[in-house]
JSON list of C-alpha atoms in Angstrom, two decimals:
[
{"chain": "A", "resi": 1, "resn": "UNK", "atom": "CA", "xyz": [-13.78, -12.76, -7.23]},
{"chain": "A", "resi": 2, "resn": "UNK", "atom": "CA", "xyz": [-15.11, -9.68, -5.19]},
{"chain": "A", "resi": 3, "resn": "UNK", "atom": "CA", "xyz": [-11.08, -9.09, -4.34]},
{"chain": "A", "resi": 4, "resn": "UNK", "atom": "CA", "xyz": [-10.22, -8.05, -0.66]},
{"chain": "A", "resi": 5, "resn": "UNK", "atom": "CA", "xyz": [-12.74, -7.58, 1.86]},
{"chain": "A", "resi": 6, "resn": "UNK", "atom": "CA", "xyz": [-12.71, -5.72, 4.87]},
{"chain": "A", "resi": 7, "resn": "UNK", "atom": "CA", "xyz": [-15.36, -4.92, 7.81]},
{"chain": "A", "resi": 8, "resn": "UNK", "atom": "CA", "xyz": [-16.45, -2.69, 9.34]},
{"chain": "A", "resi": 9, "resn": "UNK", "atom": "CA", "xyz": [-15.43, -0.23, 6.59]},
{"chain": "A", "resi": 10, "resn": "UNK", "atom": "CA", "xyz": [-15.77, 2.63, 9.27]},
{"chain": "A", "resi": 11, "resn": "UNK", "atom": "CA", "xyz": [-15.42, 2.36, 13.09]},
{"chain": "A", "resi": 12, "resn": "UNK", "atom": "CA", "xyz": [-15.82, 5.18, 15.78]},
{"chain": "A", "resi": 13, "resn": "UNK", "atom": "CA", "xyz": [-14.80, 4.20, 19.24]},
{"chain": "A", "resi": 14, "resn": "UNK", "atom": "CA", "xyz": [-13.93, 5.81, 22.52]},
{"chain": "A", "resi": 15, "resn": "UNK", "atom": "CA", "xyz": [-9.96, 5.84, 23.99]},
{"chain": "A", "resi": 16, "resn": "UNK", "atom": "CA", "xyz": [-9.53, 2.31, 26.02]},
{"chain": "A", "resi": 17, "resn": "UNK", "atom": "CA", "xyz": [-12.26, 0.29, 24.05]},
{"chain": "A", "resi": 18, "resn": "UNK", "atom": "CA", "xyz": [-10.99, -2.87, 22.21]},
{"chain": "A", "resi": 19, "resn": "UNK", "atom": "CA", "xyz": [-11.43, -2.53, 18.64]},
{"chain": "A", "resi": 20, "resn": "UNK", "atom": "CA", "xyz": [-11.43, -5.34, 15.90]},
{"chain": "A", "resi": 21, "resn": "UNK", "atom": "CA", "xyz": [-10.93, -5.36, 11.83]},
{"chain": "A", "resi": 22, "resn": "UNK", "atom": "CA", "xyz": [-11.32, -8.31, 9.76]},
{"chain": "A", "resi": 23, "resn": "UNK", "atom": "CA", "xyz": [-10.00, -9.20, 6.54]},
{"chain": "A", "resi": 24, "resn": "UNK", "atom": "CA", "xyz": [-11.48, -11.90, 4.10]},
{"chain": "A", "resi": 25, "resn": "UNK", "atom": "CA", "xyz": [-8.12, -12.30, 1.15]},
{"chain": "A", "resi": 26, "resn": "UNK", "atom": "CA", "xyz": [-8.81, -12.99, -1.99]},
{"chain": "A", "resi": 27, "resn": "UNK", "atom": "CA", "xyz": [-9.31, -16.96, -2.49]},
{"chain": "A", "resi": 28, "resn": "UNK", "atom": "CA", "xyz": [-6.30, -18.48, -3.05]},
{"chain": "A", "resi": 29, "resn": "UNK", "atom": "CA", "xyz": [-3.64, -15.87, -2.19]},
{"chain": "A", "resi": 30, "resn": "UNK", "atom": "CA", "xyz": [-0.99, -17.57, 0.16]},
{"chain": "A", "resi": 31, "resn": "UNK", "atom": "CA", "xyz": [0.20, -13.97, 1.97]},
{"chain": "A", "resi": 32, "resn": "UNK", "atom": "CA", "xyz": [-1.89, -11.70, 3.57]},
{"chain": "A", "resi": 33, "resn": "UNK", "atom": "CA", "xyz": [-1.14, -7.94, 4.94]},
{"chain": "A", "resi": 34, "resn": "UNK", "atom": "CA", "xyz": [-1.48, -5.75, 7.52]},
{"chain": "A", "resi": 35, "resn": "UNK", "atom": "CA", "xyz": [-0.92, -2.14, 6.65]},
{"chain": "A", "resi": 36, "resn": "UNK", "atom": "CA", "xyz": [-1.79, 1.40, 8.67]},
{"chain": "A", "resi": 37, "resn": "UNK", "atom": "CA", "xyz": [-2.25, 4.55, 6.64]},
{"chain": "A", "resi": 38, "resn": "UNK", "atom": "CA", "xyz": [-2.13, 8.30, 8.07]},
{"chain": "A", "resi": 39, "resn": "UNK", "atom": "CA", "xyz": [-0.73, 11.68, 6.85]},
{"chain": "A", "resi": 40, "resn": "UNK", "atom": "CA", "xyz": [2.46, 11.57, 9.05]},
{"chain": "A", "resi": 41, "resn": "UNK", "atom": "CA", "xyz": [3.62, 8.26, 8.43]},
{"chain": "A", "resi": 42, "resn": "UNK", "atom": "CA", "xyz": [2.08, 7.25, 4.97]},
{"chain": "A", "resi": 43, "resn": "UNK", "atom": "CA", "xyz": [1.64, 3.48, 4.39]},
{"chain": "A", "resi": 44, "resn": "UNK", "atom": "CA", "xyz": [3.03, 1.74, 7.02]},
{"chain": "A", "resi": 45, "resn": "UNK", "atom": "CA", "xyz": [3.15, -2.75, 6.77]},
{"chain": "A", "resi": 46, "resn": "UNK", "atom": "CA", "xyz": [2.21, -3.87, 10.42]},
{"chain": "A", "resi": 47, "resn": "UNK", "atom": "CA", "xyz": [2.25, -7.53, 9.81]},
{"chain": "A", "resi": 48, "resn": "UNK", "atom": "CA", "xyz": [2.13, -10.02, 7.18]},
{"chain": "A", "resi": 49, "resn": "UNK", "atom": "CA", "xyz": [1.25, -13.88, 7.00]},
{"chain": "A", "resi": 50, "resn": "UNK", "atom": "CA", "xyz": [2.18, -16.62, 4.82]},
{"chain": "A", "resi": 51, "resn": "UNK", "atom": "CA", "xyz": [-0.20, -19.77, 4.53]},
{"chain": "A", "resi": 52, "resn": "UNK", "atom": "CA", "xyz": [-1.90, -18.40, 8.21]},
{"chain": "A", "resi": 53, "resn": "UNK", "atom": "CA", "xyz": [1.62, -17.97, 10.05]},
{"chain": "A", "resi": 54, "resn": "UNK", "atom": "CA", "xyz": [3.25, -14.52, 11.45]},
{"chain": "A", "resi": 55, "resn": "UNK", "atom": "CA", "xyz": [6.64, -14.10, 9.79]},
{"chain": "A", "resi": 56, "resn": "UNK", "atom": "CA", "xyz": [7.04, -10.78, 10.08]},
{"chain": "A", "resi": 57, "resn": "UNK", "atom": "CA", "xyz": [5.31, -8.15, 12.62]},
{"chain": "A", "resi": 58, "resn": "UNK", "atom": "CA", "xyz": [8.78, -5.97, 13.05]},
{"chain": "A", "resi": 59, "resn": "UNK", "atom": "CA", "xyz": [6.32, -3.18, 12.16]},
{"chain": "A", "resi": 60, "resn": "UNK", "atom": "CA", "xyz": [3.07, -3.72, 14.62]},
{"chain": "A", "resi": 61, "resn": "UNK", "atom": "CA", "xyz": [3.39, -0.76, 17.14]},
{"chain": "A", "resi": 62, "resn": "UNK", "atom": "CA", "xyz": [2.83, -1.27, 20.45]},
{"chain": "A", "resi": 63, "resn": "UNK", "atom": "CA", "xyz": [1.52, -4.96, 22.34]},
{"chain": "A", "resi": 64, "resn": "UNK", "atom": "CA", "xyz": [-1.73, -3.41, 22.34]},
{"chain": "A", "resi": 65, "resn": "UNK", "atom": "CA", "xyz": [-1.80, -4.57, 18.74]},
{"chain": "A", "resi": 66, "resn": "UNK", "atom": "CA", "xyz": [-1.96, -8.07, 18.21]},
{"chain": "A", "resi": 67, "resn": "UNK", "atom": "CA", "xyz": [-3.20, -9.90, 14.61]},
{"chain": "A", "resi": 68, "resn": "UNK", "atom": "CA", "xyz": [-4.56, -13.37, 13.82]},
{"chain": "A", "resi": 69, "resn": "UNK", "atom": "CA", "xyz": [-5.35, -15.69, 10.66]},
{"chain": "A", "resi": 70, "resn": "UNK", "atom": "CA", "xyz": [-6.96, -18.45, 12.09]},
{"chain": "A", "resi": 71, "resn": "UNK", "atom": "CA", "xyz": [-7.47, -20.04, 8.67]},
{"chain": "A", "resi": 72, "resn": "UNK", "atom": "CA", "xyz": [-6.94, -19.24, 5.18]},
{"chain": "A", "resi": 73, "resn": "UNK", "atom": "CA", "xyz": [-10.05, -17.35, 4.70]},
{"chain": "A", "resi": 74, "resn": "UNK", "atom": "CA", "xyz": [-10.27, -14.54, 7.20]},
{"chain": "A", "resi": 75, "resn": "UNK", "atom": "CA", "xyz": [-7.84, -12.73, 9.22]},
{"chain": "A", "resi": 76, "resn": "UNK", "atom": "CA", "xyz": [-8.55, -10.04, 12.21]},
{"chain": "A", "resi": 77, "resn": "UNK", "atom": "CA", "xyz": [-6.77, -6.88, 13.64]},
{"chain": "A", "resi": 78, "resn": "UNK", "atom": "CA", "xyz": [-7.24, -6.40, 17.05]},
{"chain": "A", "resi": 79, "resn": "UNK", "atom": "CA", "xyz": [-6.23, -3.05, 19.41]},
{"chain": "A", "resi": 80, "resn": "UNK", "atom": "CA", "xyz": [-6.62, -3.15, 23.13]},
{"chain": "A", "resi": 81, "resn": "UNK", "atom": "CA", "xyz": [-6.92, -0.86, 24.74]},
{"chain": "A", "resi": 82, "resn": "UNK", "atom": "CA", "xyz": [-7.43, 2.15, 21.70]},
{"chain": "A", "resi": 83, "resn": "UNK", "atom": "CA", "xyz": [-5.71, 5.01, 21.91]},
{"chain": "A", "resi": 84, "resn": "UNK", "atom": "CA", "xyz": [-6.61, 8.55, 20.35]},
{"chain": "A", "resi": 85, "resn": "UNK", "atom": "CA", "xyz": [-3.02, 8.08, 18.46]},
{"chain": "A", "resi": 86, "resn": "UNK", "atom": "CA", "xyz": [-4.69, 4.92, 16.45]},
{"chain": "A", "resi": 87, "resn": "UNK", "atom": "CA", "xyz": [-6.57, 6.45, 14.40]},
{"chain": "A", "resi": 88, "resn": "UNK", "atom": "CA", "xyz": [-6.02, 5.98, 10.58]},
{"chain": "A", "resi": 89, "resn": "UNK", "atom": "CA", "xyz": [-7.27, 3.78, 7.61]},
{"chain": "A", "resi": 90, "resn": "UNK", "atom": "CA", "xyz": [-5.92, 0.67, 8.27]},
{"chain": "A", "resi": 91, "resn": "UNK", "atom": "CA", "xyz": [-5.78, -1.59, 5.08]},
{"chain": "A", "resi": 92, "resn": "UNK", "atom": "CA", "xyz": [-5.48, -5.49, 4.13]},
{"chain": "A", "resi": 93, "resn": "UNK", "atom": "CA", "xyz": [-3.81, -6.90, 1.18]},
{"chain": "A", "resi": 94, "resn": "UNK", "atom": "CA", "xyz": [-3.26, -10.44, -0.10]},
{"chain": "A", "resi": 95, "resn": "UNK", "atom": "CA", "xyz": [-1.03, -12.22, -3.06]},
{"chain": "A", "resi": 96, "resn": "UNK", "atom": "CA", "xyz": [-0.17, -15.24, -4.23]},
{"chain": "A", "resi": 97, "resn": "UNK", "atom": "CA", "xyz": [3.11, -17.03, -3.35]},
{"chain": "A", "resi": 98, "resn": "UNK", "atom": "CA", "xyz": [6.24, -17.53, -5.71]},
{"chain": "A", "resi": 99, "resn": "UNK", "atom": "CA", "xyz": [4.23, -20.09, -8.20]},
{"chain": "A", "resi": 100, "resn": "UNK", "atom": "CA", "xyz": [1.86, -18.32, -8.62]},
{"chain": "A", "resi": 101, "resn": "UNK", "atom": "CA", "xyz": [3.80, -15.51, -10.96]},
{"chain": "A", "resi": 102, "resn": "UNK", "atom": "CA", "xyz": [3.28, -12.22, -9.63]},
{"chain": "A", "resi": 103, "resn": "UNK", "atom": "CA", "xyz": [4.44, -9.64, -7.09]},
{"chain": "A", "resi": 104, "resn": "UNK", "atom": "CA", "xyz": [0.99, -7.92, -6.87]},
{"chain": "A", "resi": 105, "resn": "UNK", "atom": "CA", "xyz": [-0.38, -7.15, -3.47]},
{"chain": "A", "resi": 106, "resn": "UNK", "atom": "CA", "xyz": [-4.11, -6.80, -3.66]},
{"chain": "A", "resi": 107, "resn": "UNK", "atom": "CA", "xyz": [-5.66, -4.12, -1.41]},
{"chain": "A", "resi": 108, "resn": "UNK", "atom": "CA", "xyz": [-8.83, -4.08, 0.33]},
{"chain": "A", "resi": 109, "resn": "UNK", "atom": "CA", "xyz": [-10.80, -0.71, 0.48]},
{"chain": "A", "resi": 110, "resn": "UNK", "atom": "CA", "xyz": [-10.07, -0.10, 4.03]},
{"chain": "A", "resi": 111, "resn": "UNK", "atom": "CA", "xyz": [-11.13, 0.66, 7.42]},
{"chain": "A", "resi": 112, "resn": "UNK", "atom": "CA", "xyz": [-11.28, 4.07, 8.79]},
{"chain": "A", "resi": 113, "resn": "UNK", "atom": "CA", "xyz": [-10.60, 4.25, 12.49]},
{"chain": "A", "resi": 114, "resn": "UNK", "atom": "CA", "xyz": [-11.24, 6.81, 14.82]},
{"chain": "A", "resi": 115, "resn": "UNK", "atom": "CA", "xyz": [-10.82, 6.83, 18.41]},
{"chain": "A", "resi": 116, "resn": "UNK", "atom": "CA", "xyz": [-11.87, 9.72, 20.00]},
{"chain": "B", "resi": 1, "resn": "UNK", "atom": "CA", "xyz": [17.27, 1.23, 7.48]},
{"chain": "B", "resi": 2, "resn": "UNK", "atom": "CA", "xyz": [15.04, 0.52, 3.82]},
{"chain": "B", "resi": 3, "resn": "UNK", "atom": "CA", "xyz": [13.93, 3.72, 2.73]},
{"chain": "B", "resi": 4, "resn": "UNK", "atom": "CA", "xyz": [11.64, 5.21, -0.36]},
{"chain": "B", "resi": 5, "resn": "UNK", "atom": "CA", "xyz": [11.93, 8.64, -0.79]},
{"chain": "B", "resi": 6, "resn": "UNK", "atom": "CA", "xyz": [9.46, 10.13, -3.36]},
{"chain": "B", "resi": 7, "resn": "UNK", "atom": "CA", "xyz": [8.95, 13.55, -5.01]},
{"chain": "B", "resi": 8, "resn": "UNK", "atom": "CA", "xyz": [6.85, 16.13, -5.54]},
{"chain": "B", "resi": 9, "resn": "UNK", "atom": "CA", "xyz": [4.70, 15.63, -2.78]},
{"chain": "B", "resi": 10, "resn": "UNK", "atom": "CA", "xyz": [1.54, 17.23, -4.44]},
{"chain": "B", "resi": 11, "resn": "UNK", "atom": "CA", "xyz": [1.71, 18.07, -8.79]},
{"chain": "B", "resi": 12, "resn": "UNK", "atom": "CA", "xyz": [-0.72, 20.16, -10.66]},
{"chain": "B", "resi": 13, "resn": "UNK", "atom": "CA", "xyz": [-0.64, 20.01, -14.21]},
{"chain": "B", "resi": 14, "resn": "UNK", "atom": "CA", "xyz": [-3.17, 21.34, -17.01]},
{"chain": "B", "resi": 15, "resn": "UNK", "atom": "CA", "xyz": [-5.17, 18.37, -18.48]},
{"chain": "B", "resi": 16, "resn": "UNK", "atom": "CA", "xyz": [-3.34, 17.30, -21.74]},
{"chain": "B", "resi": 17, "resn": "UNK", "atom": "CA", "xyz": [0.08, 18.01, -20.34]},
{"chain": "B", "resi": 18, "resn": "UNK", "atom": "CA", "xyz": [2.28, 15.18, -18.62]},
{"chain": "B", "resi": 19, "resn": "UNK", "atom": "CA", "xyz": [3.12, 14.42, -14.96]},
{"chain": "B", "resi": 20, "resn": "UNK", "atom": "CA", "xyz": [6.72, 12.87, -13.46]},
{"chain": "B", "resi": 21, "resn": "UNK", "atom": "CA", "xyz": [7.09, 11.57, -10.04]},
{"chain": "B", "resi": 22, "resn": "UNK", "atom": "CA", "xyz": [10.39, 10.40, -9.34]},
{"chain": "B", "resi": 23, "resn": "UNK", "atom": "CA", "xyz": [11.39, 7.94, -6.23]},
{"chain": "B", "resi": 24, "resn": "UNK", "atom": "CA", "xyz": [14.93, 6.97, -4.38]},
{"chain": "B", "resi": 25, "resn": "UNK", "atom": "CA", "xyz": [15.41, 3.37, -2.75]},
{"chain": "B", "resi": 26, "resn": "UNK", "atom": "CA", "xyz": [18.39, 2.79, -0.43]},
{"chain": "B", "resi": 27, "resn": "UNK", "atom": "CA", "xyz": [17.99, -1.32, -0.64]},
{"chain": "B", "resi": 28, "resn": "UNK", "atom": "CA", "xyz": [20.04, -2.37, -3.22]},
{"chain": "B", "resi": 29, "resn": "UNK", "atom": "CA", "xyz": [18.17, -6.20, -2.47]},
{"chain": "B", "resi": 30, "resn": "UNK", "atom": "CA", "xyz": [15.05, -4.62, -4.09]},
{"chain": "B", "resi": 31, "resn": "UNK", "atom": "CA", "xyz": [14.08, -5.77, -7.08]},
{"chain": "B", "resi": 32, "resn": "UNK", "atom": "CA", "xyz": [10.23, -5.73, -7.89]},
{"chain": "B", "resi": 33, "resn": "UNK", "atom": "CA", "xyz": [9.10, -1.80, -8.07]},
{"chain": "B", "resi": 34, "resn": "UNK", "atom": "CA", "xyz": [5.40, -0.97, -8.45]},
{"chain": "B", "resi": 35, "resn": "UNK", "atom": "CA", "xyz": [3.27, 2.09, -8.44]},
{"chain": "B", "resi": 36, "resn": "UNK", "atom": "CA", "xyz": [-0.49, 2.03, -7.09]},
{"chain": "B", "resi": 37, "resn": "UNK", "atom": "CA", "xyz": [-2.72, 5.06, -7.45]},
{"chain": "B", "resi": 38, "resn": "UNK", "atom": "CA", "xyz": [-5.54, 5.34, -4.85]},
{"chain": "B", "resi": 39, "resn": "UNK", "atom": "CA", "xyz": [-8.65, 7.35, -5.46]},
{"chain": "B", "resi": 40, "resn": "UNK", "atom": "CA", "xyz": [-10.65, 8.98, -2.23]},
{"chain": "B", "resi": 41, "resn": "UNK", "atom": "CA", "xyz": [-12.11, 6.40, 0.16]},
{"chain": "B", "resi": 42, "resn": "UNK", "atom": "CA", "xyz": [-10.29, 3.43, -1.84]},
{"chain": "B", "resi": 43, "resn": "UNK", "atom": "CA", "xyz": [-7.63, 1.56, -1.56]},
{"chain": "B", "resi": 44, "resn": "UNK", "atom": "CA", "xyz": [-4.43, 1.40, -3.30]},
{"chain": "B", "resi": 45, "resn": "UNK", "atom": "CA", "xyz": [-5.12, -0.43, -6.88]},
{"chain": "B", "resi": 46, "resn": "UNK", "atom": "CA", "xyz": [-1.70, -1.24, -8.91]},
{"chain": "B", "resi": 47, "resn": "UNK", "atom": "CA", "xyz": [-1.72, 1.02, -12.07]},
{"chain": "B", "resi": 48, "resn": "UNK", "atom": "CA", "xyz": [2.21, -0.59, -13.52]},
{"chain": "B", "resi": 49, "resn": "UNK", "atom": "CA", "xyz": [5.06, -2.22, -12.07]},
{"chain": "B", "resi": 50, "resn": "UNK", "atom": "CA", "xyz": [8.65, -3.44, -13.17]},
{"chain": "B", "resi": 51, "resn": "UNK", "atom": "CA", "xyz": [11.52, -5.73, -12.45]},
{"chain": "B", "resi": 52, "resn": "UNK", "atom": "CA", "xyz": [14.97, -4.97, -11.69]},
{"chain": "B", "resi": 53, "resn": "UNK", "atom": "CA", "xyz": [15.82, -6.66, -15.16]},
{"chain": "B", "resi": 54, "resn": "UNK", "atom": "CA", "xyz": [14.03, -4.13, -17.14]},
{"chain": "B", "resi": 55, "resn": "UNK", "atom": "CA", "xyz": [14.65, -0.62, -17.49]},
{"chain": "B", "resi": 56, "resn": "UNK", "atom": "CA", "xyz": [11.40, 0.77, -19.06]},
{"chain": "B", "resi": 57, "resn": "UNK", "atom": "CA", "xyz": [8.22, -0.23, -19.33]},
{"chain": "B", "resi": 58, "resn": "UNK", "atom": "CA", "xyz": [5.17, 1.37, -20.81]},
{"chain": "B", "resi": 59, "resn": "UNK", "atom": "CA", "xyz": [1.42, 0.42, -20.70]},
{"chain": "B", "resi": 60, "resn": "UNK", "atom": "CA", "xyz": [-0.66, 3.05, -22.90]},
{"chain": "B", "resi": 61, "resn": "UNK", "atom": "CA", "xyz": [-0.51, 6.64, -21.57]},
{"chain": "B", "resi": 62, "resn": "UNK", "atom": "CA", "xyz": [1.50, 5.19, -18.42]},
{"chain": "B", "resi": 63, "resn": "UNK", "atom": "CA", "xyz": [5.31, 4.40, -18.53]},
{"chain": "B", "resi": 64, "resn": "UNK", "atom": "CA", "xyz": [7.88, 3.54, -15.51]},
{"chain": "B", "resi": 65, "resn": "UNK", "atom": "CA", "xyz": [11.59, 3.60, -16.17]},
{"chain": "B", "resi": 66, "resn": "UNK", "atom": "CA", "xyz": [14.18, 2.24, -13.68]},
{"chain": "B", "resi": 67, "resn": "UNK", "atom": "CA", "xyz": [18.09, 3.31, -12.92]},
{"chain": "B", "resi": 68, "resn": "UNK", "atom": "CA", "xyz": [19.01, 0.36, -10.88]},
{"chain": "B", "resi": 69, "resn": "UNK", "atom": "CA", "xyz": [22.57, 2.07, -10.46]},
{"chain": "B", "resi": 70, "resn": "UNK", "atom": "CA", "xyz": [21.47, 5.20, -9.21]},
{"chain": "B", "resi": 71, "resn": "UNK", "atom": "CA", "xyz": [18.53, 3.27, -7.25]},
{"chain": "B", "resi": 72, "resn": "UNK", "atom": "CA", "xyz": [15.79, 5.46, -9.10]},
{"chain": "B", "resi": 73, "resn": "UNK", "atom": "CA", "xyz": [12.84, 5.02, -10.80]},
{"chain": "B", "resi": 74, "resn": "UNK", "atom": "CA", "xyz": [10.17, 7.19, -12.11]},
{"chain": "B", "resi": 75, "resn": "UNK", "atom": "CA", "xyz": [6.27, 7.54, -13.19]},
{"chain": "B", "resi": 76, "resn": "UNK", "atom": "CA", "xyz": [5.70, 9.09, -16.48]},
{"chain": "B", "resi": 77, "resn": "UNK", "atom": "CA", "xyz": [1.83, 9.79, -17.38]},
{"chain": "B", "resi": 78, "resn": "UNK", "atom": "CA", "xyz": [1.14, 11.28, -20.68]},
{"chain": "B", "resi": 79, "resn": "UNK", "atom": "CA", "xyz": [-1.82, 13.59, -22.08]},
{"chain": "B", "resi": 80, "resn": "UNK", "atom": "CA", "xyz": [-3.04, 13.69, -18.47]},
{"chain": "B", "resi": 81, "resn": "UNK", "atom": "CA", "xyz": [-6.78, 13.56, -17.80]},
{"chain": "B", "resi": 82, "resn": "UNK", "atom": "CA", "xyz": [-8.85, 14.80, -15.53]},
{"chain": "B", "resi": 83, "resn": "UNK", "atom": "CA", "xyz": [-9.35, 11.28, -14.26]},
{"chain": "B", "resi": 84, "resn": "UNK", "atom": "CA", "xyz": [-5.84, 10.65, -13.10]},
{"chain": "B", "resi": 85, "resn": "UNK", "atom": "CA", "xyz": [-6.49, 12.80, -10.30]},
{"chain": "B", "resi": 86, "resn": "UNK", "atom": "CA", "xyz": [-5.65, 10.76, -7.21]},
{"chain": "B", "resi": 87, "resn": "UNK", "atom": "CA", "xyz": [-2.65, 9.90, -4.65]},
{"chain": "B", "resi": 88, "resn": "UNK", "atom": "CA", "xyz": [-0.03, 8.09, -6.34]},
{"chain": "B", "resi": 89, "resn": "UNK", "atom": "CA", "xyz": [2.75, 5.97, -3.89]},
{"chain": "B", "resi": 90, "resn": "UNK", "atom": "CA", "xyz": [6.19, 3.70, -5.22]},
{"chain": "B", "resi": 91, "resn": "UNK", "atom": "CA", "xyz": [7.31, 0.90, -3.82]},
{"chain": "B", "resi": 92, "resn": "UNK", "atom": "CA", "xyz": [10.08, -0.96, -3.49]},
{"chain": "B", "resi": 93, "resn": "UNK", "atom": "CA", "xyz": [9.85, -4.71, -2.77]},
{"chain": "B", "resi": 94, "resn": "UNK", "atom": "CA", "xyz": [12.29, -7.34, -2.13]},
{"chain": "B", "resi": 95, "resn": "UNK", "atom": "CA", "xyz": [10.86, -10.85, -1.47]},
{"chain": "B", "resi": 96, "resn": "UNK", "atom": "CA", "xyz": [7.17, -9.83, -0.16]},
{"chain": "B", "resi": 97, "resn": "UNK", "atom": "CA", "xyz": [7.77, -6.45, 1.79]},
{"chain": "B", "resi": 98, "resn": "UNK", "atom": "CA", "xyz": [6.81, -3.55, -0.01]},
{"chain": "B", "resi": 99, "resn": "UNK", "atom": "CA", "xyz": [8.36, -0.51, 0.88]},
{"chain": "B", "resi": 100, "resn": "UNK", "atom": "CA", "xyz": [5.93, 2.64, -0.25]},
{"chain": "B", "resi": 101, "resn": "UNK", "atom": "CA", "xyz": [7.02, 5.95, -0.65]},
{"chain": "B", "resi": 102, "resn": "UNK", "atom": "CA", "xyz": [5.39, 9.03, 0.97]},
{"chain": "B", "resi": 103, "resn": "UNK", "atom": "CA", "xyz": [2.72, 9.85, -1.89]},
{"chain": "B", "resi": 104, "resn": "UNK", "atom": "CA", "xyz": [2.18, 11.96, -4.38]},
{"chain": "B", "resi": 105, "resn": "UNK", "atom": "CA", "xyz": [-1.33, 14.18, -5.04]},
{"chain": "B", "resi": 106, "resn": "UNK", "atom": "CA", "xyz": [-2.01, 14.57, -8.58]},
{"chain": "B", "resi": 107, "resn": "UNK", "atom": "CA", "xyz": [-4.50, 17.51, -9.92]},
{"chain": "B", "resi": 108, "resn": "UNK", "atom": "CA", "xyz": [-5.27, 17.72, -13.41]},
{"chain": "B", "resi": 109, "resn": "UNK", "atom": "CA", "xyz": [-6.94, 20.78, -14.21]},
{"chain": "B", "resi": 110, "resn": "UNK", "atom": "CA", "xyz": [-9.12, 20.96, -16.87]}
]
């Protein structure tokens, strides 16, 4: 499997634009998550789904962040409008659910945000 | 609210020698504790992990020990290489949440 994938793996963007990441989990994983990395806060969840449904977004930000899995396959990230304050390597993960014996959360490689 | 306190921040130690990095959890739910190590520009990759069940656990120069009373646990690398140079973050999971601590840089001189 070519684990998680994430695109673009670098975005630049200007304050107020709408920015979107996308996730592809790794085939098979049931739970897929939403993280935000930056110096201040350190690895922060955002969201996570199980079999395509929110159950828990206590930790997305603001309304200007909203995040979808329209099927089992690909998920997507969206901000609108962007704010300077956004910027930070935002990561996926995915796992496999209770049967299927681990705890391991697979991470993507990340995409770097800036918003200038 | 859930919190993972880790420590030292940043660790230098001479190539050969061995590296600790201790971490604090305040859920007493947790029970699944794993450490990831990420390299520049990548993302986290899981290097060991335990279970509340177990107290120690080694995998080659890598061990993780766990004080379930005292809600501690702690990263134990041995004969440190150059190559173990990178950002290494706890967690502390209950269900699915993980809860990572703050980092910790790791230099090994050579």
């Amino acid at each position: 499997d070519a684990g998680v994938i994430q695109s673009p793996r670098h975005e630049v963007t200007e304050m107020g634009q709408e920015v979107t990441l996308r996730c592809k989990p790794i085939s098979g994983h049931d739970y897929l998550f939403w993280y935000r990395q930056t110096m201040m806060r350190g690895l922060e969840l955002l969201i996570y789904f199980n079999n395509n449904v929110p159950i828990d977004d206590s930790g997305m930000p603001e309304d200007r962040f909203s995040a979808k899995m329209p099927n089992a396959s690909f998920s997507t990230l969206k901000i609108q409008p962007s704010e300077p304050r956004d910027s930070a390597v935002y990561f996926c993960a995915s796992r496999t659910g209770p049967s299927g014996g681990g705890n391991e959360q697979f991470f993507g490689p990340g995409t770097r945000l800036t918003v200038l | 609210g859930e919190n993972v306190e880790q420590h030292p921040s940043t660790l230098s130690v001479q190539e050969g020698d061995s590296a600790v990095i201790k971490c604090t959890y305040s859920d007493s739910a947790s029970n699944y504790f794993p450490w990831y190590k990420q390299e520049l520009g990548k993302g986290p990759q899981l290097i060991i992990d335990i279970r509340s069940n177990v107290g120690e656990k080694k995998d080659q120069r890598i061990a993780v020990t766990l004080n379930k009373t005292a809600k501690h646990f702690s990263l134990h690398i041995t004969e440190t290489q150059p190559e173990d140079s990178a950002v290494y973050f706890c967690a502390a999971s209950g269900v699915y949440k993980y809860i990572f601590g703050t980092g910790t840089r790791l230099k090994v001189l050579a």
